C-alpha positions as a Python dict, from the first residue, in 0.01 Angstrom:
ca = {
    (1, 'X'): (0, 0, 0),
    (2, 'X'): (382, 50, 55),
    (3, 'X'): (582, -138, -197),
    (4, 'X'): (799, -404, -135),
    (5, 'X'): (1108, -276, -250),
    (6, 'X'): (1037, 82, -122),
    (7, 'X'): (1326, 95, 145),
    (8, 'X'): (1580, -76, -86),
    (9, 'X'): (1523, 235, -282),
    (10, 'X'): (1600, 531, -21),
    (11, 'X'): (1954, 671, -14),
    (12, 'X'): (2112, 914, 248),
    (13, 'X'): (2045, 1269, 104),
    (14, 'X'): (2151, 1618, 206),
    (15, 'X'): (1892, 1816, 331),
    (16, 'X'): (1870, 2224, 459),
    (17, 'X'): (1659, 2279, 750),
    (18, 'X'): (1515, 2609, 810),
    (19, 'X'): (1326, 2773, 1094),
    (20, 'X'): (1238, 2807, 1425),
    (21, 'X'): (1467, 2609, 1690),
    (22, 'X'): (1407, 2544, 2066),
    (23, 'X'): (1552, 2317, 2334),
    (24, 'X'): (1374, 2018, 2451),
    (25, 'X'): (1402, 1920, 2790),
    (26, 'X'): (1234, 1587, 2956),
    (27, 'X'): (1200, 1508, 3306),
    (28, 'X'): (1092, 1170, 3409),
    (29, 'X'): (1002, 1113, 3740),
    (30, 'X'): (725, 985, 4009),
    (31, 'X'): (484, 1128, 4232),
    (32, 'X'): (402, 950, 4539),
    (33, 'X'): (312, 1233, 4757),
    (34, 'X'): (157, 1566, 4835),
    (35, 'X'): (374, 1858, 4936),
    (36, 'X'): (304, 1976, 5290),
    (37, 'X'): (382, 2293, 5161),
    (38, 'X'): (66, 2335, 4945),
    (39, 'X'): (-227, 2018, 4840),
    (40, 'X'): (22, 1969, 4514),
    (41, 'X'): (197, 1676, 4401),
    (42, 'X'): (589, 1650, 4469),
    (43, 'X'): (774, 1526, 4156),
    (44, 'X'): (1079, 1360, 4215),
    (45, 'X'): (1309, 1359, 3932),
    (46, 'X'): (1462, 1071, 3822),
    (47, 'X'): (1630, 1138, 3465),
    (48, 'X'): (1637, 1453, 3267),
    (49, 'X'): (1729, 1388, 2851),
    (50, 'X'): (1751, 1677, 2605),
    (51, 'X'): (1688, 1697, 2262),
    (52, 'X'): (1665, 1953, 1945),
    (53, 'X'): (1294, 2065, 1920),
    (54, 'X'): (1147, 2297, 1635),
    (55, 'X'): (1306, 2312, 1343),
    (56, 'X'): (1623, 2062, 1532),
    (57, 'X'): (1373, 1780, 1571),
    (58, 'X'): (1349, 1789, 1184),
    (59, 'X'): (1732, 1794, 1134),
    (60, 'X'): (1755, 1520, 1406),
    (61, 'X'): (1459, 1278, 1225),
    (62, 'X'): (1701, 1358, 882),
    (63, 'X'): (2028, 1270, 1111),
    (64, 'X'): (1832, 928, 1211),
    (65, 'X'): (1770, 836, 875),
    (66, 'X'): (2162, 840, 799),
    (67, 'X'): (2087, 1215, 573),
    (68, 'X'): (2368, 1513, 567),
    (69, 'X'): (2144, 1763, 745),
    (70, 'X'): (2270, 2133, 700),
    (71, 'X'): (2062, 2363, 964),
    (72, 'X'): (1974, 2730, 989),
    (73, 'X'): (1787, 2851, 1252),
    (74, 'X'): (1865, 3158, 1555),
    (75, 'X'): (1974, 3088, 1922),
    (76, 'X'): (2100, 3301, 2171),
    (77, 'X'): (2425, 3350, 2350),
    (78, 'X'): (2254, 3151, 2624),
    (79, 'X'): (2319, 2799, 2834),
    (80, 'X'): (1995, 2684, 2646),
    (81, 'X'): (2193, 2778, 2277),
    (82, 'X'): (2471, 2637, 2414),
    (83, 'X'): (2313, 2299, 2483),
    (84, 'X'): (2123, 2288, 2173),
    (85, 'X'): (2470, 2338, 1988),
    (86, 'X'): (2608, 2024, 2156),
    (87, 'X'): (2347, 1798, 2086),
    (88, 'X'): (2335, 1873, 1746),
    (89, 'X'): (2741, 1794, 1727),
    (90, 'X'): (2667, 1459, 1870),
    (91, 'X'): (2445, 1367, 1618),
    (92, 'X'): (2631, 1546, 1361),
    (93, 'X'): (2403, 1764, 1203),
    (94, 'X'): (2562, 2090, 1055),
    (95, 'X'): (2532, 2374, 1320),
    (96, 'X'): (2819, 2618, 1138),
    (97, 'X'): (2519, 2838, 997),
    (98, 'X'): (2285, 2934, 1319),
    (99, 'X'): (2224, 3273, 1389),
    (100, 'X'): (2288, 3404, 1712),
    (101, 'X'): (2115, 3717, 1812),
    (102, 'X'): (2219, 3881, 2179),
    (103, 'X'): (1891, 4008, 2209),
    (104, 'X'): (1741, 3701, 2191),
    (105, 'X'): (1660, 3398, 2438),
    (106, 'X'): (1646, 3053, 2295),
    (107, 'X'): (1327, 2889, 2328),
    (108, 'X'): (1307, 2581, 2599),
    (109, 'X'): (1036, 2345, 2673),
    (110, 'X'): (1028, 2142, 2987),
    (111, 'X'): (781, 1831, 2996),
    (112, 'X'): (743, 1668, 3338),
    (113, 'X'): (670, 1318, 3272),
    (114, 'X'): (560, 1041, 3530),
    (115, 'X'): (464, 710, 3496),
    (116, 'X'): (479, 745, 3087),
    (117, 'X'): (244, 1052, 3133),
    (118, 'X'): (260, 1416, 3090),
    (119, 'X'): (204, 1631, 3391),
    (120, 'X'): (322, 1945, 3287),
    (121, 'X'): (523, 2191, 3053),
    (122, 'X'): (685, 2495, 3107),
    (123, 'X'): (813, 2704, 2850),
    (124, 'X'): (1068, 2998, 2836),
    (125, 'X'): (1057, 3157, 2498),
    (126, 'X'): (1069, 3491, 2356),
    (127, 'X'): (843, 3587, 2072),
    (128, 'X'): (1136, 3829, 1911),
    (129, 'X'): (1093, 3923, 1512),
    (130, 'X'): (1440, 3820, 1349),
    (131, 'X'): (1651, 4114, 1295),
    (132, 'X'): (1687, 4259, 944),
    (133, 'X'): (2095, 4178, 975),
    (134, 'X'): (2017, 3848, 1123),
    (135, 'X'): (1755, 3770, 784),
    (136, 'X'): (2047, 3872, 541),
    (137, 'X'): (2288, 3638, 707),
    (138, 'X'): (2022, 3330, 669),
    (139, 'X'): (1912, 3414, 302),
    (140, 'X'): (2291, 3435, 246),
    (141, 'X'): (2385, 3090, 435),
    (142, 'X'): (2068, 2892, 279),
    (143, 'X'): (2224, 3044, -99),
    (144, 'X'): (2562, 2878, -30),
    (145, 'X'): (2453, 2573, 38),
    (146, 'X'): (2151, 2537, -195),
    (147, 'X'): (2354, 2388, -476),
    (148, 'X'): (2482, 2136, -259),
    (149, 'X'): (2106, 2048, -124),
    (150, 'X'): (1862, 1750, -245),
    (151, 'X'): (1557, 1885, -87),
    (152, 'X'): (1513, 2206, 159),
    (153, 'X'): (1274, 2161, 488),
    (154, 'X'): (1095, 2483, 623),
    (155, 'X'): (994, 2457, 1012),
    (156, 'X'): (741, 2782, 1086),
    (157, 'X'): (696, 2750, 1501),
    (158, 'X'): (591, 3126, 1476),
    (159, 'X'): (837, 3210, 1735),
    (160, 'X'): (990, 3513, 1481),
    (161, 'X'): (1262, 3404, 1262),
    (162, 'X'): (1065, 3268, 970),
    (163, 'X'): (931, 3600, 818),
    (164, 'X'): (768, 3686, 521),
    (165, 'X'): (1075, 3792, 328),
    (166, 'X'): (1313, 3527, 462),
    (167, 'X'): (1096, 3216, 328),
    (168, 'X'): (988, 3415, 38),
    (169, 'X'): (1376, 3446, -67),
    (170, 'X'): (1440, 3095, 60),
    (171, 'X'): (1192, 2911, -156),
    (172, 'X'): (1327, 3159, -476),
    (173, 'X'): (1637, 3016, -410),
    (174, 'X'): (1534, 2653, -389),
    (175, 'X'): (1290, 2687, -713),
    (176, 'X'): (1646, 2859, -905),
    (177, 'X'): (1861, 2549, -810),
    (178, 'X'): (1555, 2320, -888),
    (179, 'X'): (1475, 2193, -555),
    (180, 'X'): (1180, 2113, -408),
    (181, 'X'): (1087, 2300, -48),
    (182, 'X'): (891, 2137, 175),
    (183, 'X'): (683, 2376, 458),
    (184, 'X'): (568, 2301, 812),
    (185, 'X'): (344, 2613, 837),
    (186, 'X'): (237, 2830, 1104),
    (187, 'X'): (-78, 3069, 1146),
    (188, 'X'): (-281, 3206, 917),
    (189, 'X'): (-109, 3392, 642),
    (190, 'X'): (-15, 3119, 398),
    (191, 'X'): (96, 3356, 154),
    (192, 'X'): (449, 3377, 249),
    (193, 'X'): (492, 2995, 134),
    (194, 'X'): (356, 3054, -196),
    (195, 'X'): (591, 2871, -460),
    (196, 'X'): (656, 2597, -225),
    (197, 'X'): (655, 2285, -345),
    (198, 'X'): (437, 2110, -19),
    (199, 'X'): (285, 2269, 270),
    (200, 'X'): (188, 2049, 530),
    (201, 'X'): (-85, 2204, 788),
    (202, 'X'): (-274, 1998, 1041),
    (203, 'X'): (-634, 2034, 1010),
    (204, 'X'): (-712, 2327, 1247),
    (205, 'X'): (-406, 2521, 1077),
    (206, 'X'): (-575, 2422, 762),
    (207, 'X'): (-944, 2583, 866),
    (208, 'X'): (-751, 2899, 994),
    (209, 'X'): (-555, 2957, 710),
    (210, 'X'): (-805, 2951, 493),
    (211, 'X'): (-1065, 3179, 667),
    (212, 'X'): (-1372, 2947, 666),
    (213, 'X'): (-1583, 2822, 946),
    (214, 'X'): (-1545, 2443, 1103),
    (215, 'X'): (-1866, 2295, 874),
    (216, 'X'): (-1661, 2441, 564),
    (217, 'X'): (-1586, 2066, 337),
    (218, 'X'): (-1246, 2001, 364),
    (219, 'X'): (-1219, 2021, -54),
    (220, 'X'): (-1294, 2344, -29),
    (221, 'X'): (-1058, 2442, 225),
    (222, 'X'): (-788, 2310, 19),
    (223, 'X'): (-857, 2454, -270),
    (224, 'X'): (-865, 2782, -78),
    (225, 'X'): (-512, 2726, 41),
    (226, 'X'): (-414, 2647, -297),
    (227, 'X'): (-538, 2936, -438),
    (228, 'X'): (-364, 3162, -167),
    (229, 'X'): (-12, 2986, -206),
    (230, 'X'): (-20, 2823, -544),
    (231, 'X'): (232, 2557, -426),
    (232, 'X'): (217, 2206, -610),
    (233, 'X'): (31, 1970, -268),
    (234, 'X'): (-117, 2033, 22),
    (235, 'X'): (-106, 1790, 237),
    (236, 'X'): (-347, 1785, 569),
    (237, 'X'): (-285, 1587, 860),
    (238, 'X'): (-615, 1476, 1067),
    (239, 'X'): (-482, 1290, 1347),
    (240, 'X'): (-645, 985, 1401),
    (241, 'X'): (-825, 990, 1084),
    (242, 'X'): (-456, 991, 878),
    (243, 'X'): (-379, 1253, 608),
    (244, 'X'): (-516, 1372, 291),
    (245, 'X'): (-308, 1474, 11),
    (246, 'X'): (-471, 1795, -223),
    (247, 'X'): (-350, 1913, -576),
    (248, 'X'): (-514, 2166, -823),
    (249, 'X'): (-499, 1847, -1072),
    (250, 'X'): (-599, 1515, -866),
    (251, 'X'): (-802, 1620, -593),
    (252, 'X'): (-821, 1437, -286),
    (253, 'X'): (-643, 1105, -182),
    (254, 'X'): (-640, 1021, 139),
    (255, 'X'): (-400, 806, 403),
    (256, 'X'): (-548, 613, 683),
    (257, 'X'): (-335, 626, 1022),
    (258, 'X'): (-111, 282, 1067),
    (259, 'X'): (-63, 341, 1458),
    (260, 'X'): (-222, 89, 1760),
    (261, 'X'): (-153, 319, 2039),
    (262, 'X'): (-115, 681, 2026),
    (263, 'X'): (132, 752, 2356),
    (264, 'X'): (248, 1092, 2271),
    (265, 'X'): (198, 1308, 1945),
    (266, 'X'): (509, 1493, 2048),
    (267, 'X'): (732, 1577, 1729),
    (268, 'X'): (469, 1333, 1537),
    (269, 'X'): (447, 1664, 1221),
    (270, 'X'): (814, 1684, 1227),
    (271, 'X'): (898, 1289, 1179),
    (272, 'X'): (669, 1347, 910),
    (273, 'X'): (787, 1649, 727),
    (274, 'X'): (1179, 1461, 769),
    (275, 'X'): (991, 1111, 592),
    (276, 'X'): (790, 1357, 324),
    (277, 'X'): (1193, 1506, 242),
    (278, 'X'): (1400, 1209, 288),
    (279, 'X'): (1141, 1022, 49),
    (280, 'X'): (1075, 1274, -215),
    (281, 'X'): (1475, 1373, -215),
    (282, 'X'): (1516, 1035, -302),
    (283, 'X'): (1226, 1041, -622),
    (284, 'X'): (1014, 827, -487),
    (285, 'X'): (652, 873, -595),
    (286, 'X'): (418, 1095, -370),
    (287, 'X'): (163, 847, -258),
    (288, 'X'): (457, 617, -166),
    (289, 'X'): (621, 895, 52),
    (290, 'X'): (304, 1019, 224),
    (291, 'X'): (239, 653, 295),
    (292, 'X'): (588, 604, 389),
    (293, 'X'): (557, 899, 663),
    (294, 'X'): (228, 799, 786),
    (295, 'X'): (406, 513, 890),
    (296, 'X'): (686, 672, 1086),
    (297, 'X'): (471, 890, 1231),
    (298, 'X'): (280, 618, 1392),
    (299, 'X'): (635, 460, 1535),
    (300, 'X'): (679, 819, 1670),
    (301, 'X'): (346, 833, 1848),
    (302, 'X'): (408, 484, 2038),
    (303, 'X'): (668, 606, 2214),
    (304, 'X'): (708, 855, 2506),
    (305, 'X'): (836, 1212, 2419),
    (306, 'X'): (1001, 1306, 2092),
    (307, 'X'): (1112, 981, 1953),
    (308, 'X'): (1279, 1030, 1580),
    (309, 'X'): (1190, 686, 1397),
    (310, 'X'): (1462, 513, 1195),
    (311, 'X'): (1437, 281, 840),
    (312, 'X'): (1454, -4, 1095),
    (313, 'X'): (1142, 104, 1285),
    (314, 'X'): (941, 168, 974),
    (315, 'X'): (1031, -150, 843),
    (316, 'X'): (936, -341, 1154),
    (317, 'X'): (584, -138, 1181),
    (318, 'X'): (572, -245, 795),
    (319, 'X'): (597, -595, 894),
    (320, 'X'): (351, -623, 1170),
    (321, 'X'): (16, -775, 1162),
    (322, 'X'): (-252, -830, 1357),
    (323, 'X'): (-126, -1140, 1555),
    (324, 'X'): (238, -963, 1569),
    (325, 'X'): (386, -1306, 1377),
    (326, 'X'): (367, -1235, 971),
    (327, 'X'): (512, -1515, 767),
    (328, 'X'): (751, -1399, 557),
    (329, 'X'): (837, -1508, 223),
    (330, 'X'): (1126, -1369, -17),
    (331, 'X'): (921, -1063, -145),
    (332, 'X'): (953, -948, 236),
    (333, 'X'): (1345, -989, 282),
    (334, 'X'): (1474, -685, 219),
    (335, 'X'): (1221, -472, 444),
    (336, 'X'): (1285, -789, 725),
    (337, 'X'): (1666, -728, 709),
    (338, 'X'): (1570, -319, 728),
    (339, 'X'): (1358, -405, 1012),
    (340, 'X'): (1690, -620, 1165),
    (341, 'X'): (1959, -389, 1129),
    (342, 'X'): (1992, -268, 1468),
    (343, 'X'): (1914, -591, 1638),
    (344, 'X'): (2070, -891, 1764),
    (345, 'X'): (1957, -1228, 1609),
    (346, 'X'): (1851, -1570, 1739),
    (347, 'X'): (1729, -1808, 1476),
    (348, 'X'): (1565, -2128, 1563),
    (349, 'X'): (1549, -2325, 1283),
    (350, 'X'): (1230, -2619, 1272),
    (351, 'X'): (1369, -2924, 1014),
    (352, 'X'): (1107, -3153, 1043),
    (353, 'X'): (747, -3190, 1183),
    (354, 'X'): (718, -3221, 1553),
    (355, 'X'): (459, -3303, 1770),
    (356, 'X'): (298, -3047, 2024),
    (357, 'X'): (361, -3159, 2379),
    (358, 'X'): (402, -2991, 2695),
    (359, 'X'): (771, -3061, 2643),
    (360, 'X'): (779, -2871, 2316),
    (361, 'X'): (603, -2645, 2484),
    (362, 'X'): (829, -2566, 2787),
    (363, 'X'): (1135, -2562, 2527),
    (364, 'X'): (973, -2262, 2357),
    (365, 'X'): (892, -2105, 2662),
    (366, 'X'): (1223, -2112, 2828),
    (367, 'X'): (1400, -2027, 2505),
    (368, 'X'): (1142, -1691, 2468),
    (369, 'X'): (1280, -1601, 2832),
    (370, 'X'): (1613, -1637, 2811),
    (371, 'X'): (1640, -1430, 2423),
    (372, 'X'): (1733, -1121, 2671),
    (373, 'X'): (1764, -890, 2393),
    (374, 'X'): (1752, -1018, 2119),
    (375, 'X'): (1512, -1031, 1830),
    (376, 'X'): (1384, -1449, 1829),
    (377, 'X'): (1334, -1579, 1472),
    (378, 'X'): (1173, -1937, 1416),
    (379, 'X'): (1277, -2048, 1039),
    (380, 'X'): (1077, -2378, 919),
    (381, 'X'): (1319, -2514, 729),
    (382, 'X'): (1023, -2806, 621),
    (383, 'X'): (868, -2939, 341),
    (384, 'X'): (542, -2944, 530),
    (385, 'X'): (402, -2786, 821),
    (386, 'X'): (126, -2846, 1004),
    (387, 'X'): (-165, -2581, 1078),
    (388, 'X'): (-148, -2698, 1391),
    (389, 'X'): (218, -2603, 1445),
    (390, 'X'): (215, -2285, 1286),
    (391, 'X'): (-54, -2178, 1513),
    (392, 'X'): (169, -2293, 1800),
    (393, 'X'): (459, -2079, 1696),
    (394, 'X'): (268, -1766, 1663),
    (395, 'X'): (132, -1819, 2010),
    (396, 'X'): (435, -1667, 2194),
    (397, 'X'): (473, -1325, 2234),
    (398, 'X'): (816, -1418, 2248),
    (399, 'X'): (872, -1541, 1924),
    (400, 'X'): (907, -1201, 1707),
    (401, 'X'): (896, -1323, 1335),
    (402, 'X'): (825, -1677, 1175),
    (403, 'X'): (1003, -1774, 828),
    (404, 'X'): (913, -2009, 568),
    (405, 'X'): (1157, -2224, 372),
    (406, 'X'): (1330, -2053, 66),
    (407, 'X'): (1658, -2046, -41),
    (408, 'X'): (1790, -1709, 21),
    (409, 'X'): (1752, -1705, 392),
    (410, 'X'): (2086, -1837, 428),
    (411, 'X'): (2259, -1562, 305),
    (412, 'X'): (1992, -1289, 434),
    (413, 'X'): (2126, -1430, 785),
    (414, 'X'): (2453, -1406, 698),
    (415, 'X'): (2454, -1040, 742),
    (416, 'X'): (2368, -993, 1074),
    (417, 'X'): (2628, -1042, 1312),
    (418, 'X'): (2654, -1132, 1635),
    (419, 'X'): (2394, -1396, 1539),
    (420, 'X'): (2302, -1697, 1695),
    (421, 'X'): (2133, -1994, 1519),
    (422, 'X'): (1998, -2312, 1699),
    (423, 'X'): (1812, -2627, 1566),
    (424, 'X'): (1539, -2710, 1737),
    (425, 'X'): (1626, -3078, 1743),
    (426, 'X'): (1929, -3017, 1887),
    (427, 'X'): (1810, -2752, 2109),
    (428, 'X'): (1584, -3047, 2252),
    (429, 'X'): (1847, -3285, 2271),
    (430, 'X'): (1983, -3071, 2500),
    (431, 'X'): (1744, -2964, 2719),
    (432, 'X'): (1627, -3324, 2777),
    (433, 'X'): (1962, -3409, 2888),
    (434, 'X'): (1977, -3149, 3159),
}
């Protein structure tokens, strides 16, 4: 369990990013008809949205979570390079240190996406080893700024510029300025992250990695891994079944998945290697930060395409339950204003008992459709409250959070602005009268 004052406790940090960078390109469109041309469908485009992939997903997760994000990675002198370098100014991640290589052609994924579902991808990537000039220039960029780091990020796409000797000098470096190095691996050498602090493989990486067959227990598998790398955790993710968390002292602890509705597991690892370093640059405990990233992951995978989860969607998923209307009490106010910070406010506050009636009921109903958008908060500002009524409240999909009475709520309110605070009595008054 995530505690309470968990989010109070995270800071903006300044993170490197390493590795592998690519372009990534959405289309979203419809099909309504087959070409005459050939018995395929026609996709009409409708938007097109880019967005750092690879490695730039991580810096842009880092960038979302308010962290200094310092990135090294290789482009080309290319229109795809030249895109990528523009997004990442508009989010203002540091882009002085890519590498550009002429021989090389930045990597570009197109999705084709209709109706919230994924017809197709085409790629344009070149599989190029990193250049032996273009490896000195990165070692030399990550030691410059590695003093000035809290936590390093490692992003292995196996597209050619994280080699054996470039991580291998990159996680010296980190372990000589005492900071920790966090590594999204790739294939099935795991020696060239030994030293690392955490490497993070999904579960088929994991089996690959460590040369055994499917049936192999997963314990053992780890402590293969360890073995090879002799880095501190490893930490597997299994999809739906969550992740599980290995060291050569604790053995296994496991994470159960927090999403209802897995959409799209598009840049799902990378929101959680950017929650694993914003968490553990900030100290927090390792069970807490694994927790902490299972949770963003499972924002990420609700959504369509890459989607890099903020504090304020993590501490909204934190808040749900099953019905969708937690009462809240003043242990939850500082993840509720997290969850808040990006919204617009309505607050209808309930001073006394009223009676359920198709009036009352109408009154809710109209003020749940006219919110528009913002977030609709009912405060009972009672000394008692019926069953009855609380059941009522929590029966409108409308109403997004229900408050009991306590005595800091005024000034919790106070800090969102534009806010916009009715009492139901008046609000009644009101609507009689019309």
């Amino acid at each position: 369990m995530i505690k309470k004052d968990l989010l109070s406790r995270l800071k903006p940090k300044r993170v490197l990013v390493v590795g592998d960078l690519m372009l990534d390109v959405y289309k979203y469109g419809s099909v309504n008809r087959i070409s005459p041309e050939a018995p395929v469908p026609v996709f009409s485009v409708e938007k097109t949205t880019q967005l750092p992939g690879g490695a730039g997903n991580v810096a842009l997760n880092l960038a979302k979570l308010g962290c200094e994000v310092v990135l090294i990675g290789r482009i080309g002198y290319d229109g795809y390079g030249e895109d990528l370098v523009e997004i990442l100014r508009h989010v203002h991640v540091d882009y002085g240190h890519l590498i550009r290589e002429a021989a090389f052609t930045t990597t570009m994924k197109n999705r084709l996406i209709a109706d919230g579902q994924h017809l197709l991808r085409l790629d344009e990537e070149e599989l190029l080893p990193i250049s032996r000039e273009s490896e000195e220039r990165a070692v030399e960029a990550a030691s410059e700024v590695m003093e000035q780091v809290d936590i390093v990020t490692i992003s292995d796409y196996a597209k050619g510029f994280c080699s054996h000797r470039l991580v291998q000098k990159i996680i010296k470096l980190a372990q000589e300025a005492n900071v920790p190095t966090l590594v999204d691996p790739k294939g099935d050498q795991y020696g060239k992250y030994a030293g690392a602090t955490l490497v993070k493989p999904n579960l088929k990486e994991a089996y690959a990695a460590a040369h055994c067959p499917k049936n192999t227990p997963l314990h053992e598998i780890a402590a293969a891994i360890l073995g090879q790398t002799a880095v501190e955790c490893l930490l597997v993710t299994r999809s739906e079944e969550g992740m599980s968390l290995f060291t050569t002292d604790e053995g296994q602890r496991d994470f159960p998945v927090h999403a209802k509705d897995v959409i799209d597991v598009c840049g799902a690892g990378d929101t959680v290697l950017a929650m694993l370093a914003f968490g553990l640059a900030n100290q927090v405990e390792i069970d807490q930060t694994i927790a902490l990233a299972n949770v963003a992951a499972s924002v990420t995978v609700e959504k369509v395409g890459c989607y890099s989860a903020t504090l304020s969607d993590v501490a909204a998923k934190l808040l749900q339950s099953e019905t969708n209307k937690p009462f809240y009490d003043s242990s939850d106010l500082p993840t509720l204003q997290f969850a808040l910070s990006d919204e617009k406010v309505e607050v209808v506050c309930v001073d006394q008992e009223y009676e359920i009636s198709n009036h009352l009921f109408e009154v809710i109903q109209t003020l749940c459709q006219e919110k528009e958008e913002r977030v609709l908060i009912i405060y009972l500002d009672c000394d008692e409250i019926s069953a009855a009524l609380l059941h009522f409240f929590t029966s409108f999909d409308g109403i997004d959070y229900v408050i009991l009475r306590q005595e800091s709520f005024d000034a919790f309110l106070a800090d969102f602005t534009p806010a916009k605070t009715t009492y139901l009595g008046n609000l009644l008054a009101r609507l009689i009268s019309l």
